[in-house]
Amino acid sequence: MLDPISLAAATAVLGAVGAGMANEAGKRAWESAGGLVRRIAGREVSAPTTSREAEAVARLVSEGLRREPGLSPAWDALARQMPRFAVASARPQLPPAPRFFTDRKAAMKLLGEEASRAADGRPRIALLHGPEGMGTSTLALHWGSREANRFPHGQLYVDLRGQSADSALDATAALSRLLGQLGLAAEDIPPTAEERSEYFRRIASDRRLLVVLDHAYSAAQIRPLITSATGLFTLVVARHPLPGLDALRIPVGPLADKDARRLLTEIAGRPAITAARATLEPVIARCGGSPYALRAAAPRLSALSSHHHPRQEVFAVPENEALQTAAEDTYRLLDPDAARLYRLLGLRPWPFIGPAAAAWAAQISEDDAARILATLAELQLLEGTDDGRYRYRPAVRRHAEQTAARVDGIAACASAVARMTEGYRHTALHAAHHALPESWRVPPLPEGSAHSAHIERGQALGILAAEAGNIVQAMHTAAEFGDHHTVMDLGRALWPLQLKAGHHDELLPVLRLAADSAATSCPGTRTAGALNVQLAHTLTELRRFDEAEAAALAATAAEREAGHARGHASATELLGLLRLRQWRFDEAYDCFEEAGQIYDTIAPDGEGAPDLPRARALLERHRGRALRGMGRRPEAQQRLESALQFFRDSQEAYNTARVLTDLAETLLDQQDRAAALPHIDEAINKLGQEQASYPLVYLRALREQCLTPRS
């Protein structure tokens, strides 16, 4: 049992509070911790952003509690109500492996030996590497499925998208996917890479798990995902040996001719092989031992066998050209419409392709697009995804792109890409309007845009989430075309997704891109202010406070220069909220005061005037939070009661509950449990109607604190 005021205990409390900041209860606990640390230290202390800084703050707390033991009950109360380590209860499974599989016995044996190696402190990790299309991913999935009994707690799979540096998933996002597969809700996943890595290690420490990391790009991408847990086996799949990664390296090369013939026979069937015997030898040679090329060749066998073909020269295809050769051979069988769509869709690395996007590219109907997409998938030129969409293998996409440049020409290719980018812009803007119709931050619809059919908020948010990868790619595409307007529109359309669903890891690079576009093309405008607000919001949620501060200051400067009082006040308020997160309570209060003064400049009939009462009530709440952090609790209580009156009168249940919680915390700071309890009970009642689970857990911890006898 740790001494509750020891350095280790204080470090554990701060670490747990910081790791829980993905949900509102965690953010509240973090803010409460900041105010309490200030009281214990007797001065302002900046919020830690690294483990080293957290240890320094913990040392201040431990030393302060020894000097002032009367503050220990308050610290103990914080420890009891802090976010708990969420239970990961899911038993994840690998994606299905292809049915037909042959050879690879030597590789399978090596994998088994590494997986069963005695635990000696070294991580169990193997790296399968080989050229694209050689079946490295299939081998990993097949071995994992066959050996499922080794891993009773589950098998995790993450596609690291390492086809290029631009597409590669960073470790922070990869850890989020791993934790999500283990059953953690998004609100339980810590915000920083360091915290996520620690969380994953804790979960893996007493479990027997397989982790398959597919399409890895570099050793640096992998290292934060490695743990030496005795029951965990990590299987990495990459095209290259990944220098710098300590792993058992297992090269995966071409299939021998006899194994290639066996696989082709299993896929196509013996009658098709018999009928195509005259051309079988050159077909196998052109496949170069690539399992993918053999799969792509199978549908062609019937076409080859139904026509007279002179005997072709037998020549081996280099292993790094097998996929391009297979794609070219299959492409020649396509009718003109399918060939054109195949070419145009491959011009950019779109993560997912559906009928609507295909229709934009080729200017055809969605029904025709859906039919052709299904045909391309049957011929192995596209892969199907779990949600009914499609994607290219990287080498096949390169073939499509090169063929399009040769056949269609630069102008036609550029037009197809522009149509797809505009299609995603239109989709994103309409979804954003339906997801957050009341927000003035969502950009206006394009001029002359037809009103789309009404869709529910949740469905609209689902569209933004499903298309997030394509929106990101559309932003990169527009940036390459020098189309700053589209980059900025798409960036602003992401606001509902940021606000309601997070996705901060995925969106951060393109939010930077959009803010840079605004700085280049329209500095000092409302658009520049809005995009910097979005960037600051995401950086704050990721606890990258210094960068968030720079973006928030840029937002206030742009809105001020644009003469947009509403936006200027809102950006200043955001800066104050960042200061709360940084435990800089005095500066936060000054920001809220400044925001209130800016709101006062808006005329009764001015832009945003109808929203001013609510905006001022929110500022009162924020002032109360800052005053509480400063230790000015009676003033904080007064401000909070003013905000509470407004939200009660306007019947906003959620905001009423939030202010009631603020008041209860402020009263508990003053040891007034009797006064805090009815506020807590009212907040629980309000949030029960809203089904807000995380704040309810926090409130129940506060209620328990009220009812626990004083020692």
XYZ file of C-alpha atoms in Angstrom:
711
model
C 0.000 0.000 0.000
C 1.459 3.335 -1.077
C 1.790 6.186 1.390
C -0.967 8.518 0.054
C 1.320 11.558 0.213
C 4.398 9.839 -1.212
C 5.992 10.895 -4.478
C 4.897 7.634 -6.121
C 1.288 8.093 -5.008
C 1.169 11.713 -6.167
C 2.669 10.707 -9.522
C 0.062 7.954 -9.905
C -2.803 10.359 -9.200
C -1.552 12.951 -11.703
C -0.914 10.251 -14.294
C -4.382 8.790 -13.908
C -6.053 12.181 -14.078
C -4.074 13.151 -17.194
C -4.803 9.847 -18.916
C -8.536 10.306 -18.365
C -8.786 13.649 -20.157
C -10.450 12.241 -23.275
C -13.869 12.587 -21.599
C -15.540 15.491 -19.813
C -15.245 13.939 -16.365
C -11.512 13.579 -16.910
C -11.177 17.211 -17.979
C -13.021 18.273 -14.820
C -10.724 16.195 -12.662
C -7.698 17.715 -14.402
C -8.952 21.247 -13.742
C -9.701 20.375 -10.104
C -6.224 18.912 -9.751
C -4.724 22.166 -11.025
C -6.527 24.245 -8.453
C -5.570 21.870 -5.664
C -1.925 21.744 -6.757
C -1.911 25.542 -6.627
C -3.223 25.470 -3.042
C -0.702 22.856 -1.975
C 2.276 24.571 -3.632
C 1.180 28.060 -2.541
C 1.731 29.422 -6.046
C 0.688 28.919 -9.661
C 2.031 25.692 -11.169
C 1.872 25.049 -14.918
C 0.101 21.882 -15.999
C 2.561 19.110 -16.901
C 2.638 17.812 -20.465
C 5.346 15.138 -20.147
C 6.096 12.396 -17.635
C 9.153 14.317 -16.421
C 7.060 17.438 -15.786
C 4.388 15.332 -14.063
C 7.017 13.892 -11.723
C 8.220 17.417 -10.864
C 4.649 18.488 -10.038
C 4.135 15.325 -8.003
C 7.267 16.171 -5.992
C 5.796 19.621 -5.237
C 2.566 17.959 -4.098
C 4.295 15.381 -1.913
C 6.516 17.976 -0.249
C 3.601 20.409 0.157
C 1.371 17.814 1.812
C 4.108 17.013 4.313
C 4.346 20.717 5.166
C 0.550 21.218 5.246
C -1.039 17.902 6.310
C -4.388 19.654 6.610
C -4.646 19.577 2.787
C -4.248 15.785 2.659
C -8.019 15.070 2.887
C -8.631 17.230 -0.205
C -5.908 15.366 -2.109
C -7.321 12.017 -0.944
C -10.764 13.095 -2.158
C -9.313 13.945 -5.593
C -7.635 10.538 -5.739
C -10.942 8.804 -4.970
C -12.914 10.672 -7.635
C -10.250 10.577 -10.345
C -11.024 8.645 -13.554
C -10.533 4.942 -13.067
C -8.507 2.631 -15.283
C -11.108 1.423 -17.772
C -11.608 -2.310 -18.118
C -10.750 -3.703 -21.546
C -13.111 -6.633 -21.909
C -13.280 -7.377 -25.637
C -11.690 -10.446 -27.230
C -10.671 -9.139 -30.660
C -10.207 -11.376 -33.681
C -8.143 -11.066 -36.849
C -9.748 -10.272 -40.200
C -10.529 -13.457 -42.133
C -7.617 -15.011 -43.983
C -8.049 -16.056 -47.632
C -9.328 -19.613 -47.941
C -6.709 -20.782 -50.404
C -3.178 -20.909 -49.066
C -0.133 -22.998 -49.909
C 3.530 -23.483 -49.014
C 5.233 -21.143 -46.479
C 5.964 -24.067 -44.149
C 9.416 -22.752 -43.224
C 8.067 -19.306 -42.353
C 5.211 -20.808 -40.340
C 7.683 -22.878 -38.343
C 9.837 -19.831 -37.548
C 6.774 -17.882 -36.405
C 5.772 -20.699 -34.097
C 9.248 -20.871 -32.591
C 9.360 -17.134 -31.882
C 5.842 -17.134 -30.435
C 6.709 -19.966 -28.041
C 10.205 -18.738 -27.114
C 10.779 -18.729 -23.364
C 10.091 -15.377 -21.714
C 13.445 -13.771 -20.940
C 12.614 -10.056 -20.902
C 12.989 -9.665 -24.666
C 9.808 -8.846 -26.594
C 8.547 -11.643 -28.791
C 8.440 -10.014 -32.208
C 8.744 -11.300 -35.780
C 8.925 -9.350 -39.034
C 7.544 -10.836 -42.251
C 8.931 -8.869 -45.181
C 8.645 -9.225 -48.925
C 7.588 -7.397 -52.091
C 3.984 -6.327 -52.469
C 1.726 -9.141 -53.613
C 3.953 -11.903 -52.193
C 1.367 -12.815 -49.560
C 3.049 -11.446 -46.422
C -0.264 -10.202 -44.982
C -2.021 -13.440 -45.939
C 0.720 -15.444 -44.231
C 0.344 -13.397 -41.030
C -3.448 -13.795 -40.985
C -3.303 -17.495 -41.855
C -0.760 -18.243 -39.129
C -2.699 -16.174 -36.597
C -5.972 -17.932 -37.411
C -4.364 -21.358 -37.225
C -2.721 -20.557 -33.887
C -5.725 -18.807 -32.291
C -5.646 -21.132 -29.284
C -2.253 -19.719 -28.312
C -3.927 -16.367 -27.664
C -7.058 -16.865 -25.545
C -7.400 -13.141 -24.819
C -7.581 -12.184 -28.475
C -5.766 -11.182 -31.645
C -5.428 -7.545 -32.611
C -4.893 -6.222 -36.138
C -3.904 -2.730 -37.259
C -3.256 -1.653 -40.842
C -0.424 0.879 -40.456
C -0.965 2.067 -44.061
C 2.787 2.236 -44.649
C 2.646 2.371 -48.437
C 4.232 5.832 -48.149
C 5.372 8.324 -45.523
C 2.292 10.477 -46.207
C -0.219 7.673 -45.672
C 1.512 5.912 -42.752
C -0.414 5.828 -39.495
C 1.535 7.327 -36.610
C 2.013 5.443 -33.355
C -0.511 7.604 -31.477
C -3.307 6.693 -33.892
C -2.217 3.040 -34.016
C -2.372 2.788 -30.219
C -5.858 4.272 -30.282
C -6.956 1.500 -32.644
C -5.367 -1.189 -30.485
C -7.056 0.106 -27.333
C -10.366 0.427 -29.165
C -10.185 -3.210 -30.303
C -9.625 -4.227 -26.693
C -12.996 -2.710 -25.857
C -12.107 0.767 -24.586
C -14.568 3.481 -25.541
C -13.126 6.531 -27.286
C -13.761 8.529 -24.081
C -11.476 6.158 -22.143
C -8.496 6.332 -24.509
C -5.820 8.733 -23.197
C -4.970 11.742 -25.371
C -1.181 11.424 -25.727
C 1.041 8.744 -27.262
C 2.982 8.288 -24.033
C -0.180 7.702 -21.998
C -1.679 5.390 -24.618
C 1.491 3.322 -24.731
C 1.480 2.991 -20.935
C -2.216 2.073 -20.982
C -1.608 -0.613 -23.600
C 1.282 -2.068 -21.612
C -0.898 -2.252 -18.504
C -3.627 -4.110 -20.369
C -1.180 -6.474 -22.086
C 0.801 -7.249 -18.936
C -1.379 -10.172 -17.850
C -2.871 -11.299 -21.165
C -1.958 -13.647 -23.970
C -2.416 -11.618 -27.123
C -1.322 -11.603 -30.755
C -0.781 -8.179 -32.329
C -0.503 -8.058 -36.124
C 0.875 -4.759 -37.420
C 0.320 -4.838 -41.165
C 1.904 -2.638 -43.846
C 4.499 -1.098 -41.534
C 6.577 1.760 -42.917
C 9.458 2.189 -40.482
C 10.946 0.989 -37.217
C 10.097 4.342 -35.612
C 6.424 3.711 -36.374
C 6.584 0.352 -34.568
C 8.662 0.974 -31.444
C 5.964 2.659 -29.286
C 3.705 -0.340 -29.949
C 6.159 -2.920 -28.607
C 5.859 -4.385 -25.133
C 7.820 -7.148 -23.419
C 4.690 -8.581 -21.786
C 5.282 -12.303 -21.428
C 2.015 -13.316 -23.086
C 2.179 -10.976 -26.078
C 3.499 -11.803 -29.559
C 3.897 -8.992 -32.102
C 3.875 -9.890 -35.782
C 4.968 -7.069 -38.096
C 4.381 -7.143 -41.863
C 6.350 -4.877 -44.191
C 7.802 -4.702 -47.685
C 11.344 -4.180 -46.390
C 13.404 -5.485 -43.444
C 12.926 -2.215 -41.451
C 16.457 -1.499 -40.187
C 16.474 -0.491 -36.543
C 13.701 -2.871 -35.503
C 14.872 -5.681 -33.202
C 12.887 -8.612 -34.522
C 13.192 -12.081 -35.997
C 13.266 -11.292 -39.726
C 11.506 -13.770 -41.998
C 11.767 -13.014 -45.736
C 8.798 -14.008 -47.897
C 9.663 -14.609 -51.529
C 7.974 -15.982 -54.665
C 6.170 -19.304 -54.615
C 7.914 -22.180 -56.334
C 6.318 -23.239 -59.622
C 4.755 -26.357 -58.097
C 3.196 -24.311 -55.280
C 2.062 -21.647 -57.733
C 0.352 -24.327 -59.831
C -1.280 -25.796 -56.699
C -2.620 -22.399 -55.574
C -3.928 -21.577 -59.043
C -5.634 -24.976 -59.217
C -7.298 -24.454 -55.819
C -8.587 -21.017 -56.843
C -9.668 -21.694 -60.444
C -10.623 -25.347 -60.126
C -9.122 -28.345 -61.895
C -11.464 -28.186 -64.957
C -10.334 -24.616 -65.731
C -6.692 -25.603 -65.313
C -7.136 -28.593 -67.621
C -8.893 -26.498 -70.252
C -6.177 -23.839 -70.144
C -3.228 -26.263 -70.152
C -1.869 -24.888 -73.430
C -1.386 -21.449 -71.889
C -0.858 -22.443 -68.277
C 2.932 -22.474 -68.312
C 3.340 -18.876 -69.596
C 0.562 -17.656 -67.275
C 2.370 -19.065 -64.236
C 5.661 -17.612 -65.447
C 4.110 -14.150 -65.868
C 2.790 -14.327 -62.298
C 6.360 -14.445 -60.969
C 5.425 -16.533 -57.945
C 3.140 -13.786 -56.590
C 0.020 -15.147 -54.839
C -1.842 -11.955 -55.760
C -0.908 -12.285 -59.439
C -2.036 -15.912 -59.391
C -5.387 -14.926 -57.893
C -5.774 -12.232 -60.534
C -4.906 -14.739 -63.260
C -7.570 -17.261 -62.200
C -10.559 -15.386 -63.746
C -8.599 -15.042 -67.008
C -8.107 -18.770 -67.461
C -11.601 -19.335 -68.833
C -11.092 -16.546 -71.367
C -7.758 -18.032 -72.395
C -9.180 -21.527 -72.719
C -12.193 -20.460 -74.839
C -10.065 -19.059 -77.683
C -7.208 -20.420 -79.714
C -3.939 -18.952 -78.533
C -0.578 -19.696 -80.103
C 1.914 -21.030 -77.596
C 3.524 -18.087 -75.823
C 7.166 -17.760 -74.947
C 7.809 -18.708 -71.342
C 9.682 -16.068 -69.388
C 9.932 -15.301 -65.699
C 8.717 -11.940 -64.431
C 10.873 -10.234 -61.774
C 9.154 -10.414 -58.383
C 8.926 -6.606 -58.080
C 7.018 -6.429 -61.397
C 4.570 -9.283 -60.856
C 1.678 -7.093 -59.674
C 2.064 -4.576 -62.485
C 2.145 -7.442 -64.981
C -0.953 -9.051 -63.443
C -2.801 -5.736 -63.459
C -1.918 -5.145 -67.112
C -3.019 -8.632 -68.143
C -6.386 -8.223 -66.383
C -6.831 -4.640 -67.595
C -6.730 -5.844 -71.217
C -9.865 -7.919 -70.587
C -11.970 -4.911 -69.490
C -14.621 -3.327 -71.657
C -14.049 0.383 -72.451
C -16.301 1.732 -69.669
C -14.743 -0.463 -66.975
C -11.233 0.293 -68.248
C -11.875 4.036 -68.102
C -13.279 3.908 -64.569
C -10.377 1.717 -63.436
C -7.909 4.277 -64.758
C -9.584 7.406 -63.399
C -10.176 6.075 -59.896
C -6.478 5.286 -59.528
C -5.270 8.853 -60.032
C -5.160 9.545 -56.273
C -4.713 7.216 -53.264
C -8.322 7.487 -52.064
C -8.644 5.291 -48.948
C -12.133 4.084 -49.891
C -14.121 4.232 -53.110
C -17.899 3.972 -53.298
C -20.391 4.265 -56.164
C -20.911 8.012 -55.647
C -17.193 8.777 -55.944
C -16.871 6.501 -58.972
C -19.810 8.281 -60.588
C -18.116 11.657 -60.049
C -14.867 10.437 -61.576
C -16.333 8.990 -64.782
C -19.512 11.115 -65.068
C -21.778 8.063 -65.063
C -24.755 7.028 -62.959
C -24.232 5.550 -59.506
C -25.947 2.329 -60.617
C -23.498 1.917 -63.498
C -20.628 2.804 -61.181
C -21.713 0.194 -58.623
C -21.919 -2.479 -61.332
C -18.457 -1.692 -62.700
C -16.901 -1.547 -59.230
C -18.231 -5.035 -58.505
C -16.728 -6.272 -61.772
C -13.329 -4.754 -60.982
C -13.411 -6.431 -57.573
C -14.268 -9.805 -59.120
C -11.221 -9.433 -61.358
C -8.973 -8.603 -58.344
C -8.283 -5.065 -59.604
C -10.026 -3.705 -56.504
C -10.411 -5.093 -52.987
C -13.714 -5.000 -51.120
C -13.903 -3.454 -47.646
C -16.116 -4.329 -44.685
C -18.496 -1.421 -45.358
C -19.187 -2.286 -49.014
C -16.682 0.109 -50.537
C -13.490 -0.675 -52.420
C -9.802 0.198 -52.524
C -6.734 -0.427 -54.663
C -3.605 -2.311 -53.813
C -0.826 0.295 -54.079
C 0.931 -1.392 -57.024
C -2.360 -1.849 -58.893
C -3.236 1.788 -58.285
C 0.133 2.836 -59.685
C -0.624 0.795 -62.814
C -4.021 2.482 -63.146
C -2.463 5.911 -62.657
C 0.289 5.307 -65.226
C -2.187 3.883 -67.719
C -4.496 6.877 -67.258
C -1.661 9.310 -67.955
C -0.850 7.433 -71.161
C -4.416 6.816 -72.396
C -6.478 9.746 -71.081
C -3.947 12.555 -70.997
C -3.205 15.226 -68.424
C -6.322 17.349 -69.003
C -8.793 14.465 -68.649
C -6.976 13.132 -65.590
C -6.961 16.541 -63.911
C -10.687 16.969 -64.634
C -11.539 13.586 -63.083
C -9.556 14.367 -59.930
C -11.183 17.808 -59.716
C -14.666 16.253 -60.003
C -13.947 13.820 -57.177
C -12.489 16.567 -54.983
C -15.545 18.755 -55.612
C -17.820 15.795 -54.887
C -16.211 15.302 -51.482
C -16.416 19.052 -50.820
C -20.141 19.038 -51.564
C -20.694 15.916 -49.426
C -18.685 17.305 -46.504
C -20.396 20.708 -46.498
C -23.902 19.255 -46.590
C -23.101 16.682 -43.903
C -21.598 19.404 -41.701
C -24.743 21.547 -42.006
C -26.968 18.648 -40.982
C -24.640 17.523 -38.199
C -24.388 20.981 -36.595
C -27.109 23.186 -38.116
C -26.969 25.839 -35.407
C -23.239 26.509 -35.695
C -22.026 29.686 -37.376
C -18.601 28.064 -37.684
C -19.773 25.641 -40.387
C -18.990 27.266 -43.775
C -21.823 28.312 -46.112
C -23.000 25.937 -48.811
C -21.666 26.629 -52.332
C -23.605 29.193 -54.328
C -26.416 27.596 -56.297
C -26.111 24.388 -54.288
C -29.326 22.404 -54.258
C -30.726 21.625 -50.825
C -30.121 18.002 -49.970
C -32.732 15.794 -48.351
C -32.890 16.141 -44.590
C -30.755 13.714 -42.630
C -30.574 13.302 -38.879
C -27.648 14.756 -36.933
C -26.246 11.354 -36.066
C -26.445 10.136 -39.643
C -24.747 13.304 -40.906
C -21.968 12.890 -38.351
C -21.648 9.272 -39.476
C -21.132 10.421 -43.069
C -18.344 12.774 -41.996
C -16.712 9.992 -39.976
C -16.983 7.433 -42.789
C -15.583 9.851 -45.372
C -12.938 11.420 -43.119
C -10.086 9.626 -44.891
C -11.333 10.707 -48.306
C -11.878 14.281 -47.099
C -8.292 14.300 -45.849
C -7.086 13.056 -49.245
C -9.267 15.649 -51.021
C -7.628 18.383 -48.938
C -4.144 17.182 -49.906
C -5.257 16.986 -53.531
C -6.699 20.499 -53.520
C -3.509 21.798 -51.898
C -1.422 20.250 -54.686
C -3.687 21.950 -57.227
C -3.224 25.261 -55.397
C -6.960 25.372 -54.613
C -6.834 27.051 -51.204
C -10.568 27.757 -51.213
C -11.445 24.042 -51.327
C -8.813 23.191 -48.703
C -10.335 25.744 -46.348
C -13.945 24.729 -47.033
C -13.152 21.081 -46.363
C -11.224 22.005 -43.231
C -14.103 24.010 -41.826
C -16.550 21.216 -42.690
C -14.622 18.994 -40.267
C -15.673 21.097 -37.266
C -18.675 18.920 -36.280
C -16.469 15.820 -36.439
C -13.851 17.437 -34.182
C -16.427 18.748 -31.752
C -18.658 15.695 -31.496
C -16.468 12.710 -32.318
C -12.838 13.693 -31.845
C -10.716 12.093 -34.601
C -8.009 14.543 -33.524
C -5.035 12.329 -34.466
C -6.339 11.840 -37.987
C -7.399 15.434 -38.571
C -4.455 17.340 -37.098
C -2.254 17.296 -40.259
C -5.001 18.648 -42.520
C -6.136 21.222 -39.962
C -2.576 22.540 -40.094
C -2.797 22.449 -43.886
C -6.060 24.424 -43.855
C -4.694 27.022 -41.412
C -1.592 27.400 -43.605
C -3.821 27.857 -46.675
C -5.676 30.636 -44.861
C -2.404 32.275 -43.835
C -1.304 32.220 -47.478
C -4.499 33.201 -49.267
C -6.640 35.177 -46.813
C -4.762 36.301 -43.671
C -6.655 38.425 -41.202
C -10.073 37.100 -42.212
C -12.914 35.272 -40.499
C -11.906 32.109 -42.319
C -8.357 32.328 -40.986
C -9.745 32.877 -37.491
C -12.149 29.948 -37.734
C -9.511 27.508 -38.974
C -7.043 28.524 -36.275
C -9.776 27.995 -33.672
C -10.272 24.468 -35.018
C -6.547 23.830 -34.971
C -6.237 25.169 -31.417
C -9.157 23.001 -30.292
C -7.600 19.785 -31.583
C -4.131 20.647 -30.261
C -5.679 21.330 -26.846
C -7.450 17.958 -26.836
C -4.125 16.297 -27.680
C -2.488 18.211 -24.776
C -0.072 19.975 -27.102
C -0.584 23.169 -25.176
C 2.213 25.341 -26.562
C 1.135 24.740 -30.145
C -2.508 25.242 -29.166
C -1.618 28.588 -27.620
C 0.041 29.771 -30.851
C -3.017 28.754 -32.889
C -5.446 30.394 -30.435
C -3.472 33.661 -30.508
C -3.449 33.527 -34.318
C -7.237 33.058 -34.243
C -7.822 36.066 -31.993
C -5.540 38.222 -34.167
C -7.294 37.216 -37.385
C -10.802 37.769 -35.987
C -9.793 41.131 -34.532
C -8.296 42.238 -37.862
C -11.426 41.069 -39.694
C -13.597 43.195 -37.390
C -15.649 40.119 -36.505
C -16.641 40.782 -32.900
C -18.464 37.511 -32.400
C -15.533 35.465 -33.697
C -13.015 37.617 -31.798
C -14.841 37.055 -28.513
C -15.196 33.332 -29.182
C -11.491 32.935 -30.020
C -10.546 34.862 -26.874
C -12.844 32.589 -24.868
C -11.122 29.570 -26.410
C -7.770 30.960 -25.305
C -9.197 31.237 -21.781
C -10.346 27.616 -21.890
C -6.847 26.612 -22.938
C -5.460 28.568 -19.972
C -7.776 26.580 -17.672
C -6.335 23.371 -19.113
C -2.831 24.762 -18.521
C -3.725 25.638 -14.877
C -3.044 29.302 -15.654
C -6.208 30.425 -13.882
C -5.419 34.140 -13.544
C -4.780 34.473 -17.262
C -7.881 32.411 -18.013
C -10.000 34.815 -16.003
C -8.497 37.782 -17.861
C -9.367 36.120 -21.192
C -12.984 35.616 -20.124
C -13.193 39.228 -18.987
C -11.820 40.375 -22.348
C -14.276 38.163 -24.228
C -17.144 39.706 -22.242
C -15.960 43.189 -23.139
C -15.883 42.251 -26.831
C -19.416 40.875 -26.610
C -20.460 44.231 -25.138
C -19.497 45.937 -28.425
C -22.144 44.004 -30.392
C -25.175 46.194 -31.031
C -28.686 44.910 -30.180
C -29.347 44.419 -33.887
C -25.789 43.341 -34.734
C -24.552 40.001 -35.992
C -24.824 37.368 -33.276
C -26.895 39.552 -30.949
C -29.630 36.914 -30.397
C -27.002 34.509 -29.034
C -25.476 36.980 -26.581
C -27.457 36.009 -23.435
C -26.351 32.408 -23.765
C -22.775 33.397 -24.634
C -22.609 35.609 -21.539
C -23.991 32.819 -19.349
C -21.277 30.476 -20.610
C -18.677 33.143 -19.846
C -20.042 33.443 -16.311
C -19.569 29.720 -15.877
C -16.007 29.935 -17.192
C -15.240 32.895 -14.908
C -16.483 30.829 -11.984
C -14.196 27.943 -12.951
C -11.188 30.270 -13.200
C -11.983 31.903 -9.833
C -12.257 28.476 -8.221
C -8.826 27.559 -9.560
C -7.470 30.838 -8.144
C -8.861 29.934 -4.713
C -11.459 32.750 -4.784
C -14.311 30.394 -4.008
C -17.056 32.795 -2.776
C -16.685 34.855 -5.977
C -16.665 31.655 -8.005
C -19.893 30.565 -6.347
C -21.540 33.881 -7.188
C -20.592 33.654 -10.873
C -21.717 30.053 -11.121
C -25.083 30.772 -9.519
C -25.651 33.522 -12.093
C -24.945 31.082 -14.945
C -27.132 28.432 -13.305
C -30.106 30.768 -13.262
C -29.874 31.327 -17.022
C -29.587 27.650 -17.931
C -32.396 26.661 -15.576
C -34.638 29.322 -17.129
C -33.727 28.236 -20.664
C -34.248 24.570 -19.704
C -30.855 23.440 -21.039
C -30.510 20.237 -19.038
C -26.921 19.448 -19.986
C -25.495 22.919 -19.277
C -27.579 23.136 -16.106
C -25.960 19.907 -14.905
C -22.493 21.156 -15.796
C -22.908 24.326 -13.745
C -24.445 22.393 -10.856
C -21.346 20.184 -10.880
C -19.082 23.250 -10.856
C -20.995 24.613 -7.874
C -20.829 21.310 -6.013
C -17.051 21.137 -6.524
C -16.649 24.715 -5.317
C -18.695 23.976 -2.194
C -16.736 20.800 -1.517
C -13.536 22.842 -1.708
C -14.997 24.776 1.245
C -15.898 21.496 3.030
C -19.617 22.367 2.736
C -20.870 18.862 1.978
C -24.440 19.590 3.012
C -24.761 22.413 0.484
C -23.011 20.428 -2.273
C -25.192 17.314 -2.030
C -28.482 18.736 -3.412
C -26.579 20.269 -6.365
C -25.077 16.857 -7.097
C -28.440 15.090 -6.864
C -30.061 17.632 -9.199
C -27.191 17.259 -11.689
C -27.508 13.464 -11.597
C -31.224 13.788 -12.306
C -30.599 16.148 -15.256
C -27.856 13.980 -16.753
C -29.883 10.819 -16.265
C -32.336 12.277 -18.775
C -29.424 12.991 -21.156
C -27.844 9.510 -20.819
C -24.433 11.111 -20.204
C -22.576 8.180 -18.665
C -19.128 9.666 -17.997
C -20.264 12.788 -16.116
C -22.645 10.565 -14.129
C -19.764 8.377 -12.956
C -17.914 11.501 -11.843
C -20.959 12.912 -10.049
C -21.524 9.668 -8.177
C -17.925 9.836 -6.953
C -18.613 13.376 -5.707
C -21.786 12.172 -4.012
C -19.873 9.405 -2.276
C -17.425 12.036 -1.056
C -20.319 14.000 0.458
C -21.626 10.949 2.278
C -18.292 9.562 3.506
C -17.799 10.321 7.224
C -14.918 12.665 7.969
C -11.940 10.927 9.522
